[in-house]
Short mmCIF file of C-alpha atoms in Angstrom, two decimals:
data_model
loop_
_atom_site.label_atom_id
_atom_site.label_comp_id
_atom_site.label_asym_id
_atom_site.label_seq_id
_atom_site.Cartn_x
_atom_site.Cartn_y
_atom_site.Cartn_z
CA UNK A 1 0.00 0.00 0.00
CA UNK A 2 1.29 3.49 -0.86
CA UNK A 3 1.94 5.59 2.23
CA UNK A 4 0.65 9.15 2.45
CA UNK A 5 2.33 11.97 4.36
CA UNK A 6 1.39 12.30 8.00
CA UNK A 7 0.37 15.92 7.34
CA UNK A 8 -2.72 14.64 5.53
CA UNK A 9 -3.75 12.70 8.63
CA UNK A 10 -3.11 15.76 10.79
CA UNK A 11 -5.25 17.93 8.52
CA UNK A 12 -8.05 15.39 8.58
CA UNK A 13 -7.99 15.25 12.37
CA UNK A 14 -8.09 19.04 12.57
CA UNK A 15 -11.04 19.17 10.17
CA UNK A 16 -13.10 16.65 12.13
CA UNK A 17 -12.26 18.36 15.42
CA UNK A 18 -13.30 21.75 14.02
CA UNK A 19 -16.58 20.30 12.73
CA UNK A 20 -17.67 18.95 16.12
CA UNK A 21 -16.39 21.98 18.01
CA UNK A 22 -18.47 24.33 15.86
CA UNK A 23 -21.62 22.22 16.23
CA UNK A 24 -22.51 22.82 12.58
CA UNK A 25 -24.07 20.12 10.44
CA UNK A 26 -24.80 19.62 6.77
CA UNK A 27 -22.57 18.88 3.81
CA UNK A 28 -19.89 16.32 3.09
CA UNK A 29 -16.98 15.91 5.50
CA UNK A 30 -13.92 13.63 5.37
CA UNK A 31 -14.40 10.45 7.35
CA UNK A 32 -11.40 9.88 9.62
CA UNK A 33 -10.49 7.13 12.04
CA UNK A 34 -10.52 9.73 14.82
CA UNK A 35 -14.13 10.58 13.94
CA UNK A 36 -15.00 6.88 13.98
CA UNK A 37 -13.58 6.52 17.49
CA UNK A 38 -15.01 9.80 18.81
CA UNK A 39 -18.52 8.69 17.87
CA UNK A 40 -17.97 5.06 18.89
CA UNK A 41 -19.37 3.85 15.56
CA UNK A 42 -19.93 0.12 15.28
CA UNK A 43 -19.39 -1.87 12.09
CA UNK A 44 -23.16 -2.12 11.56
CA UNK A 45 -23.58 1.63 12.02
CA UNK A 46 -20.88 2.25 9.44
CA UNK A 47 -22.82 0.09 6.99
CA UNK A 48 -25.85 2.33 7.52
CA UNK A 49 -23.98 5.46 6.47
CA UNK A 50 -24.10 6.91 2.96
CA UNK A 51 -20.55 7.08 1.61
CA UNK A 52 -19.02 9.34 -1.03
CA UNK A 53 -15.63 9.48 -2.70
CA UNK A 54 -13.65 12.72 -2.39
CA UNK A 55 -11.84 12.67 -5.75
CA UNK A 56 -12.36 11.16 -9.17
CA UNK A 57 -11.05 7.59 -9.33
CA UNK A 58 -9.69 6.43 -12.70
CA UNK A 59 -8.56 2.83 -13.17
CA UNK A 60 -7.07 1.43 -16.37
CA UNK A 61 -5.80 -1.90 -17.64
CA UNK A 62 -4.41 -2.97 -20.96
CA UNK A 63 -6.38 -5.61 -22.81
CA UNK A 64 -4.70 -8.47 -24.59
CA UNK A 65 -4.16 -8.16 -28.31
CA UNK A 66 -7.51 -8.41 -30.05
CA UNK A 67 -9.43 -8.26 -26.77
CA UNK A 68 -12.59 -6.15 -26.86
CA UNK A 69 -14.56 -7.49 -23.88
CA UNK A 70 -14.94 -5.12 -20.96
CA UNK A 71 -16.75 -5.37 -17.64
CA UNK A 72 -20.14 -3.70 -17.21
CA UNK A 73 -20.33 -0.10 -18.45
CA UNK A 74 -16.56 0.44 -18.57
CA UNK A 75 -15.02 2.27 -21.52
CA UNK A 76 -12.56 1.16 -24.17
CA UNK A 77 -9.76 3.55 -25.09
CA UNK A 78 -7.01 3.34 -27.66
CA UNK A 79 -3.81 4.89 -26.30
CA UNK A 80 -0.59 4.73 -28.35
CA UNK A 81 -2.03 1.84 -30.31
CA UNK A 82 -2.96 -0.10 -27.16
CA UNK A 83 -6.52 -1.03 -26.20
CA UNK A 84 -7.25 0.15 -22.65
CA UNK A 85 -10.23 -0.63 -20.42
CA UNK A 86 -11.05 2.38 -18.24
CA UNK A 87 -13.17 2.54 -15.09
CA UNK A 88 -14.18 5.99 -13.82
CA UNK A 89 -15.85 6.80 -10.49
CA UNK A 90 -16.65 10.49 -10.46
CA UNK A 91 -16.05 12.77 -7.50
CA UNK A 92 -18.80 12.53 -4.84
CA UNK A 93 -20.25 9.33 -6.32
CA UNK A 94 -22.39 7.68 -3.59
CA UNK A 95 -21.67 4.18 -2.36
CA UNK A 96 -22.52 1.71 0.39
CA UNK A 97 -20.20 -0.12 2.79
CA UNK A 98 -20.27 -3.88 2.19
CA UNK A 99 -17.50 -4.86 4.59
CA UNK A 100 -15.87 -3.17 7.60
CA UNK A 101 -12.78 -4.06 9.63
CA UNK A 102 -10.85 -2.20 12.33
CA UNK A 103 -8.84 -0.16 9.82
CA UNK A 104 -10.58 -0.57 6.47
CA UNK A 105 -13.95 -0.06 4.78
CA UNK A 106 -14.96 -1.75 1.54
CA UNK A 107 -17.39 0.37 -0.48
CA UNK A 108 -19.48 -0.58 -3.51
CA UNK A 109 -20.28 2.11 -6.07
CA UNK A 110 -22.06 -0.28 -8.46
CA UNK A 111 -23.61 -3.72 -8.30
CA UNK A 112 -21.07 -6.52 -8.31
CA UNK A 113 -17.94 -4.50 -7.57
CA UNK A 114 -16.25 -2.78 -4.64
CA UNK A 115 -13.09 -0.96 -3.61
CA UNK A 116 -11.11 -1.03 -0.39
CA UNK A 117 -10.30 2.11 1.60
CA UNK A 118 -8.03 2.09 4.63
CA UNK A 119 -6.85 4.43 7.37
CA UNK A 120 -3.18 5.23 7.91
CA UNK A 121 -1.03 3.01 10.12
CA UNK A 122 -0.08 4.82 13.32
CA UNK A 123 -1.85 7.57 15.25
CA UNK A 124 -0.60 11.11 15.72
CA UNK A 125 -0.13 12.17 19.33
CA UNK A 126 1.28 15.46 20.67
CA UNK A 127 3.99 13.69 22.64
CA UNK A 128 7.43 15.28 22.36
CA UNK A 129 10.37 13.62 20.67
CA UNK A 130 13.56 14.60 22.49
CA UNK A 131 17.05 13.87 21.23
CA UNK A 132 18.88 15.97 23.83
CA UNK A 133 18.19 17.05 27.40
CA UNK A 134 16.49 20.44 27.64
CA UNK A 135 16.41 22.88 30.53
CA UNK A 136 12.90 23.61 31.86
CA UNK A 137 11.24 26.86 30.77
CA UNK A 138 11.47 29.21 33.81
CA UNK A 139 8.60 31.46 32.74
CA UNK A 140 6.47 29.55 30.20
CA UNK A 141 3.71 32.17 30.33
CA UNK A 142 6.07 34.76 28.90
CA UNK A 143 6.71 32.76 25.75
CA UNK A 144 3.27 32.18 24.13
CA UNK A 145 4.73 31.88 20.64
CA UNK A 146 6.87 28.88 21.52
CA UNK A 147 6.11 26.16 18.91
CA UNK A 148 4.12 23.16 20.06
CA UNK A 149 5.83 19.81 20.43
CA UNK A 150 5.90 17.67 17.28
CA UNK A 151 3.36 14.91 16.83
CA UNK A 152 4.50 11.31 16.90
CA UNK A 153 2.74 8.21 15.67
CA UNK A 154 1.08 5.95 18.23
CA UNK A 155 -1.77 3.45 18.15
CA UNK A 156 -2.91 1.44 15.14
CA UNK A 157 -4.81 3.72 12.74
CA UNK A 158 -5.40 7.41 12.06
CA UNK A 159 -6.49 9.90 9.44
CA UNK A 160 -8.60 9.58 6.30
CA UNK A 161 -9.68 6.31 4.71
CA UNK A 162 -7.80 6.40 1.40
CA UNK A 163 -8.25 4.18 -1.61
CA UNK A 164 -6.01 1.13 -1.18
CA UNK A 165 -3.32 1.30 -3.86
CA UNK A 166 -0.63 -1.36 -3.95
CA UNK A 167 3.00 -0.71 -4.91
CA UNK A 168 3.27 0.11 -8.60
CA UNK A 169 -0.12 1.82 -8.54
CA UNK A 170 -2.11 -1.42 -8.73
CA UNK A 171 -5.74 -1.64 -7.59
CA UNK A 172 -7.64 -4.92 -7.42
CA UNK A 173 -11.06 -4.44 -9.00
CA UNK A 174 -13.51 -7.20 -9.99
CA UNK A 175 -10.78 -9.86 -9.66
CA UNK A 176 -8.50 -7.99 -12.08
CA UNK A 177 -5.48 -5.74 -11.61
CA UNK A 178 -5.97 -2.15 -12.75
CA UNK A 179 -3.60 0.80 -12.66
CA UNK A 180 -4.69 3.85 -10.66
CA UNK A 181 -4.03 7.15 -12.45
CA UNK A 182 -4.57 10.88 -12.02
CA UNK A 183 -6.42 11.89 -8.81
CA UNK A 184 -7.06 8.30 -7.70
CA UNK A 185 -4.21 8.47 -5.18
CA UNK A 186 -5.95 11.32 -3.33
CA UNK A 187 -9.36 9.62 -3.20
CA UNK A 188 -10.71 9.06 0.30
CA UNK A 189 -14.10 8.45 1.89
CA UNK A 190 -16.52 11.20 2.87
CA UNK A 191 -19.89 11.18 4.61
CA UNK A 192 -22.88 13.47 4.93
CA UNK A 193 -22.74 14.96 8.42
CA UNK A 194 -26.55 14.95 8.66
CA UNK A 195 -26.61 11.20 8.01
CA UNK A 196 -24.02 10.70 10.74
CA UNK A 197 -26.18 12.67 13.17
CA UNK A 198 -29.17 10.45 12.36
CA UNK A 199 -27.20 7.25 12.97
CA UNK A 200 -25.92 8.51 16.33
CA UNK A 201 -29.36 9.78 17.42
CA UNK A 202 -31.06 6.50 16.50
CA UNK A 203 -29.00 4.50 18.99
CA UNK A 204 -31.11 2.72 21.55
CA UNK A 205 -29.96 3.62 25.03
CA UNK A 206 -31.06 1.22 27.75
CA UNK A 207 -32.18 2.92 30.96
CA UNK A 208 -31.43 -0.14 33.11
CA UNK A 209 -33.51 -1.99 35.68
CA UNK A 210 -33.89 -1.43 39.41
CA UNK A 211 -34.88 -3.88 42.09
CA UNK A 212 -38.50 -3.48 43.22
CA UNK A 213 -38.85 -1.35 46.35
CA UNK A 214 -39.86 -3.16 49.56
#
């Protein structure tokens, strides 16, 4: 799987934190692993969410000489004399989750096919990384502009759920290997914040039972 920069995960965490701090709903927001944990979403609840893809996904594979058969509504292109099958999933195309694990979500955007999206390995935490001993700050209140300590990776997962792309740009789709091109490497999952609110509000909270009074 191709690794993304940790700054993307940091930005995603900041975006989700800002969303909940403001108390505003409506519109598509990036779905992050931090958001999943903050809301305590179960696998079944994730399957009840409406999913969207953030960027256009374009997958291509070269057909064998003379091959003209493509899958479903996919397109045939001729590039430099080669016959290419192309699959395009436009930005903000809706999909449903068909499988969920601790760090990945498999989403189907059409009948009979699906794509895997996964969170980043390692969680960002504001714990300092120290290479040398440092003297304590005698008057920390007098130095408000002092930079914050760098984030370090802890835990198992963090950040956005990106399209799973194997080394060499390969994506497994409908039992075949395709090549991801263009904005596919930036594609991650998004959700409608209103839908998330509905899922959270619909949780059944048990009030408990008390012993009968004597």
